[in-house]
Amino acid sequence: MLSLCALAMTAIAENKPASSANAPIHIYANHMRYDIQKGISTYTGKVRVTQNNIELTGDKVIAIQKDQVLKKITVTGSPAVYRQLSEDGKYINAQSLQMEYQAWKNMLVLTKQARLEQAGSVMASEQIRYDTINKVVIAGDDKADKRVNITITPENIKKQ
C-alpha cells in the first residue's frame, strides 16, 4: 500500500531524482480503508500525504492499483492542494476541488476551480492538465464556455 503512494507521489513530482521513490511516505488521515481484493485504498478526514518536499492534502484520497501497479489516485477537497518545493527553492502550488493522477498517461488532471502557481505566474481554469513526462501544461477545454486566466510576472518585476 505504501509503495502505491510512493509511485503516485514520485510520478507527479517534477525534477525529482530516482531515489525519491525510496524516501519515507507519511500519510495522516482520520480514517483509512484498504480493500485488498479490489486494490483500492481510501483515506478520509483531513488527509495529508508527504514525501520528500511534496505535500498533498484533501478531504479524501482514493488510490487504485491492479496487479501491484498504480492505475489512478484521486484527491478531493475544498480545495485539494498540491505543493512542492522545486529544485530552485521556489514552491509549485496547485489546487482544485478534484485532482486525479492517471498513471497510465503520466497525467495530473486538476478539475473544478483549478489553479496553478509557479515562479510568480498564476493559471486558473476549470481544468488544468499536466503531463509529468513531457512537462506540458494544458488549461481549459476547446468545447467549454469558460476562459483560461493567466497572470505572468516578468522576471524584472519579481526581483523588486
PDB file of C-alpha atoms in Angstrom:
ATOM      1  CA  MET A   1       0.000   0.000   0.000  1.00  0.00           C
ATOM      2  CA  LEU A   2       2.788   2.463   0.818  1.00  0.00           C
ATOM      3  CA  SER A   3       4.535   1.571  -2.434  1.00  0.00           C
ATOM      4  CA  LEU A   4       1.345   2.662  -4.195  1.00  0.00           C
ATOM      5  CA  CYS A   5       1.574   6.115  -2.648  1.00  0.00           C
ATOM      6  CA  ALA A   6       5.296   6.242  -3.389  1.00  0.00           C
ATOM      7  CA  LEU A   7       4.604   5.641  -7.047  1.00  0.00           C
ATOM      8  CA  ALA A   8       1.936   8.310  -7.121  1.00  0.00           C
ATOM      9  CA  MET A   9       3.969  10.933  -5.340  1.00  0.00           C
ATOM     10  CA  THR A  10       7.079  10.240  -7.403  1.00  0.00           C
ATOM     11  CA  ALA A  11       5.170  10.336 -10.651  1.00  0.00           C
ATOM     12  CA  ILE A  12       3.522  13.697 -10.020  1.00  0.00           C
ATOM     13  CA  ALA A  13       6.719  15.311  -8.817  1.00  0.00           C
ATOM     14  CA  GLU A  14       8.803  17.139 -11.367  1.00  0.00           C
ATOM     15  CA  ASN A  15      12.608  17.123 -11.414  1.00  0.00           C
ATOM     16  CA  LYS A  16      12.974  14.550  -8.642  1.00  0.00           C
ATOM     17  CA  PRO A  17      15.877  12.108  -8.544  1.00  0.00           C
ATOM     18  CA  ALA A  18      15.058   8.407  -8.860  1.00  0.00           C
ATOM     19  CA  SER A  19      15.984   7.837  -5.207  1.00  0.00           C
ATOM     20  CA  SER A  20      12.949   9.866  -4.069  1.00  0.00           C
ATOM     21  CA  ALA A  21      10.758   6.782  -4.592  1.00  0.00           C
ATOM     22  CA  ASN A  22      12.593   5.188  -1.674  1.00  0.00           C
ATOM     23  CA  ALA A  23      12.010   8.114   0.677  1.00  0.00           C
ATOM     24  CA  PRO A  24       9.577   7.624   3.558  1.00  0.00           C
ATOM     25  CA  ILE A  25       5.950   8.445   2.866  1.00  0.00           C
ATOM     26  CA  HIS A  26       3.800   9.803   5.636  1.00  0.00           C
ATOM     27  CA  ILE A  27       0.014   9.597   5.442  1.00  0.00           C
ATOM     28  CA  TYR A  28      -2.192  11.250   8.006  1.00  0.00           C
ATOM     29  CA  ALA A  29      -5.983  10.834   7.960  1.00  0.00           C
ATOM     30  CA  ASN A  30      -8.885  10.456  10.326  1.00  0.00           C
ATOM     31  CA  HIS A  31      -9.864   7.147   8.704  1.00  0.00           C
ATOM     32  CA  MET A  32      -8.394   4.589   6.284  1.00  0.00           C
ATOM     33  CA  ARG A  33      -9.943   1.652   4.458  1.00  0.00           C
ATOM     34  CA  TYR A  34      -7.988  -0.744   2.218  1.00  0.00           C
ATOM     35  CA  ASP A  35      -9.833  -3.290   0.078  1.00  0.00           C
ATOM     36  CA  ILE A  36      -7.060  -5.754  -0.736  1.00  0.00           C
ATOM     37  CA  GLN A  37      -9.055  -7.750  -3.306  1.00  0.00           C
ATOM     38  CA  LYS A  38     -10.079  -4.656  -5.285  1.00  0.00           C
ATOM     39  CA  GLY A  39      -6.774  -2.836  -4.794  1.00  0.00           C
ATOM     40  CA  ILE A  40      -8.499   0.321  -3.545  1.00  0.00           C
ATOM     41  CA  SER A  41      -7.309   2.303  -0.550  1.00  0.00           C
ATOM     42  CA  THR A  42      -9.408   5.197   0.738  1.00  0.00           C
ATOM     43  CA  TYR A  43      -8.273   7.832   3.205  1.00  0.00           C
ATOM     44  CA  THR A  44     -10.733  10.378   4.641  1.00  0.00           C
ATOM     45  CA  GLY A  45     -10.741  13.309   7.028  1.00  0.00           C
ATOM     46  CA  LYS A  46      -8.072  15.981   6.703  1.00  0.00           C
ATOM     47  CA  VAL A  47      -5.817  13.733   4.620  1.00  0.00           C
ATOM     48  CA  ARG A  48      -2.174  14.770   4.305  1.00  0.00           C
ATOM     49  CA  VAL A  49       0.391  12.837   2.285  1.00  0.00           C
ATOM     50  CA  THR A  50       4.056  13.839   2.280  1.00  0.00           C
ATOM     51  CA  GLN A  51       7.178  12.522   0.627  1.00  0.00           C
ATOM     52  CA  ASN A  52      10.424  14.469   0.369  1.00  0.00           C
ATOM     53  CA  ASN A  53       9.426  18.041  -0.489  1.00  0.00           C
ATOM     54  CA  ILE A  54       5.950  17.171  -1.808  1.00  0.00           C
ATOM     55  CA  GLU A  55       2.754  17.658   0.158  1.00  0.00           C
ATOM     56  CA  LEU A  56      -0.726  16.660  -0.949  1.00  0.00           C
ATOM     57  CA  THR A  57      -3.800  17.472   1.147  1.00  0.00           C
ATOM     58  CA  GLY A  58      -7.524  16.936   0.758  1.00  0.00           C
ATOM     59  CA  ASP A  59     -10.681  15.709   2.366  1.00  0.00           C
ATOM     60  CA  LYS A  60     -10.491  12.313   0.642  1.00  0.00           C
ATOM     61  CA  VAL A  61      -7.806  10.351  -1.227  1.00  0.00           C
ATOM     62  CA  ILE A  62      -8.566   7.204  -3.243  1.00  0.00           C
ATOM     63  CA  ALA A  63      -5.745   5.135  -4.740  1.00  0.00           C
ATOM     64  CA  ILE A  64      -6.450   2.324  -7.202  1.00  0.00           C
ATOM     65  CA  GLN A  65      -3.960  -0.345  -8.178  1.00  0.00           C
ATOM     66  CA  LYS A  66      -4.184  -3.509 -10.241  1.00  0.00           C
ATOM     67  CA  ASP A  67      -1.600  -6.295 -10.140  1.00  0.00           C
ATOM     68  CA  GLN A  68       0.536  -4.180  -7.768  1.00  0.00           C
ATOM     69  CA  VAL A  69       0.642  -1.328 -10.335  1.00  0.00           C
ATOM     70  CA  LEU A  70      -0.811   2.107  -9.675  1.00  0.00           C
ATOM     71  CA  LYS A  71      -3.637   2.985 -12.055  1.00  0.00           C
ATOM     72  CA  LYS A  72      -5.125   6.125 -10.566  1.00  0.00           C
ATOM     73  CA  ILE A  73      -5.088   8.325  -7.496  1.00  0.00           C
ATOM     74  CA  THR A  74      -7.887  10.833  -6.856  1.00  0.00           C
ATOM     75  CA  VAL A  75      -7.858  13.628  -4.296  1.00  0.00           C
ATOM     76  CA  THR A  76     -10.953  15.679  -3.466  1.00  0.00           C
ATOM     77  CA  GLY A  77     -11.226  18.610  -1.137  1.00  0.00           C
ATOM     78  CA  SER A  78     -12.394  22.108  -0.617  1.00  0.00           C
ATOM     79  CA  PRO A  79      -9.888  22.524  -2.130  1.00  0.00           C
ATOM     80  CA  ALA A  80      -7.466  19.656  -2.698  1.00  0.00           C
ATOM     81  CA  VAL A  81      -3.929  21.067  -2.577  1.00  0.00           C
ATOM     82  CA  TYR A  82      -0.607  20.004  -4.133  1.00  0.00           C
ATOM     83  CA  ARG A  83       2.581  21.713  -3.011  1.00  0.00           C
ATOM     84  CA  GLN A  84       6.163  21.014  -3.999  1.00  0.00           C
ATOM     85  CA  LEU A  85       9.438  22.763  -3.299  1.00  0.00           C
ATOM     86  CA  SER A  86      11.257  22.803  -6.645  1.00  0.00           C
ATOM     87  CA  GLU A  87      14.996  22.447  -7.115  1.00  0.00           C
ATOM     88  CA  ASP A  88      15.354  26.236  -7.442  1.00  0.00           C
ATOM     89  CA  GLY A  89      13.924  26.684  -3.935  1.00  0.00           C
ATOM     90  CA  LYS A  90      10.543  28.031  -5.075  1.00  0.00           C
ATOM     91  CA  TYR A  91       7.176  26.431  -4.462  1.00  0.00           C
ATOM     92  CA  ILE A  92       4.871  24.993  -7.082  1.00  0.00           C
ATOM     93  CA  ASN A  93       1.315  25.227  -5.769  1.00  0.00           C
ATOM     94  CA  ALA A  94      -1.799  23.721  -7.299  1.00  0.00           C
ATOM     95  CA  GLN A  95      -5.334  23.446  -6.049  1.00  0.00           C
ATOM     96  CA  SER A  96      -8.733  22.354  -7.298  1.00  0.00           C
ATOM     97  CA  LEU A  97     -11.825  20.664  -5.969  1.00  0.00           C
ATOM     98  CA  GLN A  98     -10.595  17.406  -7.547  1.00  0.00           C
ATOM     99  CA  MET A  99      -7.174  16.136  -8.631  1.00  0.00           C
ATOM    100  CA  GLU A 100      -6.645  12.902 -10.473  1.00  0.00           C
ATOM    101  CA  TYR A 101      -3.327  11.308 -11.358  1.00  0.00           C
ATOM    102  CA  GLN A 102      -3.729   8.934 -14.310  1.00  0.00           C
ATOM    103  CA  ALA A 103      -0.665   6.715 -14.080  1.00  0.00           C
ATOM    104  CA  TRP A 104      -1.015   5.094 -17.491  1.00  0.00           C
ATOM    105  CA  LYS A 105      -0.861   8.562 -19.117  1.00  0.00           C
ATOM    106  CA  ASN A 106       1.532  10.183 -16.631  1.00  0.00           C
ATOM    107  CA  MET A 107      -1.096  12.917 -16.382  1.00  0.00           C
ATOM    108  CA  LEU A 108      -2.183  15.038 -13.419  1.00  0.00           C
ATOM    109  CA  VAL A 109      -5.650  16.489 -14.057  1.00  0.00           C
ATOM    110  CA  LEU A 110      -6.990  19.322 -11.894  1.00  0.00           C
ATOM    111  CA  THR A 111     -10.728  19.950 -12.296  1.00  0.00           C
ATOM    112  CA  LYS A 112     -13.269  22.331 -10.848  1.00  0.00           C
ATOM    113  CA  GLN A 113     -11.801  25.686  -9.853  1.00  0.00           C
ATOM    114  CA  ALA A 114      -8.267  24.643 -10.829  1.00  0.00           C
ATOM    115  CA  ARG A 115      -5.360  26.950 -10.083  1.00  0.00           C
ATOM    116  CA  LEU A 116      -1.612  26.515 -10.646  1.00  0.00           C
ATOM    117  CA  GLU A 117       1.071  28.884  -9.324  1.00  0.00           C
ATOM    118  CA  GLN A 118       4.703  28.607 -10.306  1.00  0.00           C
ATOM    119  CA  ALA A 119       7.585  31.089 -10.459  1.00  0.00           C
ATOM    120  CA  GLY A 120       5.314  34.065  -9.830  1.00  0.00           C
ATOM    121  CA  SER A 121       2.863  33.126 -12.573  1.00  0.00           C
ATOM    122  CA  VAL A 122      -0.719  32.023 -11.950  1.00  0.00           C
ATOM    123  CA  MET A 123      -3.041  29.978 -14.171  1.00  0.00           C
ATOM    124  CA  ALA A 124      -6.734  29.454 -13.399  1.00  0.00           C
ATOM    125  CA  SER A 125      -9.252  27.367 -15.321  1.00  0.00           C
ATOM    126  CA  GLU A 126     -11.971  24.797 -14.797  1.00  0.00           C
ATOM    127  CA  GLN A 127      -9.451  22.181 -15.951  1.00  0.00           C
ATOM    128  CA  ILE A 128      -5.654  22.085 -15.970  1.00  0.00           C
ATOM    129  CA  ARG A 129      -3.782  19.019 -17.243  1.00  0.00           C
ATOM    130  CA  TYR A 130      -0.097  18.425 -16.542  1.00  0.00           C
ATOM    131  CA  ASP A 131       1.889  15.825 -18.499  1.00  0.00           C
ATOM    132  CA  THR A 132       4.536  14.807 -15.942  1.00  0.00           C
ATOM    133  CA  ILE A 133       6.834  13.187 -18.520  1.00  0.00           C
ATOM    134  CA  ASN A 134       6.869  15.844 -21.242  1.00  0.00           C
ATOM    135  CA  LYS A 135       6.357  18.701 -18.731  1.00  0.00           C
ATOM    136  CA  VAL A 136       3.468  20.188 -20.719  1.00  0.00           C
ATOM    137  CA  VAL A 137       0.583  22.107 -19.123  1.00  0.00           C
ATOM    138  CA  ILE A 138      -2.762  22.427 -20.929  1.00  0.00           C
ATOM    139  CA  ALA A 139      -5.539  24.570 -19.479  1.00  0.00           C
ATOM    140  CA  GLY A 140      -9.159  24.923 -20.481  1.00  0.00           C
ATOM    141  CA  ASP A 141     -11.266  22.918 -22.872  1.00  0.00           C
ATOM    142  CA  ASP A 142     -11.905  23.675 -26.553  1.00  0.00           C
ATOM    143  CA  LYS A 143     -15.583  22.832 -26.085  1.00  0.00           C
ATOM    144  CA  ALA A 144     -16.171  24.842 -22.891  1.00  0.00           C
ATOM    145  CA  ASP A 145     -17.519  28.359 -22.478  1.00  0.00           C
ATOM    146  CA  LYS A 146     -15.106  29.114 -19.642  1.00  0.00           C
ATOM    147  CA  ARG A 147     -11.901  31.002 -20.311  1.00  0.00           C
ATOM    148  CA  VAL A 148      -8.384  30.408 -19.016  1.00  0.00           C
ATOM    149  CA  ASN A 149      -6.934  33.222 -16.902  1.00  0.00           C
ATOM    150  CA  ILE A 150      -3.156  33.556 -16.805  1.00  0.00           C
ATOM    151  CA  THR A 151      -1.038  36.117 -14.981  1.00  0.00           C
ATOM    152  CA  ILE A 152       2.649  36.136 -15.870  1.00  0.00           C
ATOM    153  CA  THR A 153       5.043  38.047 -13.655  1.00  0.00           C
ATOM    154  CA  PRO A 154       8.093  39.191 -15.617  1.00  0.00           C
ATOM    155  CA  GLU A 155      11.439  38.368 -14.035  1.00  0.00           C
ATOM    156  CA  ASN A 156      12.446  42.033 -13.543  1.00  0.00           C
ATOM    157  CA  ILE A 157       9.263  42.832 -11.562  1.00  0.00           C
ATOM    158  CA  LYS A 158       9.692  39.806  -9.273  1.00  0.00           C
ATOM    159  CA  LYS A 159      13.192  40.959  -8.242  1.00  0.00           C
ATOM    160  CA  GLN A 160      11.997  44.366  -6.958  1.00  0.00           C
TER     161      GLN A 160
END
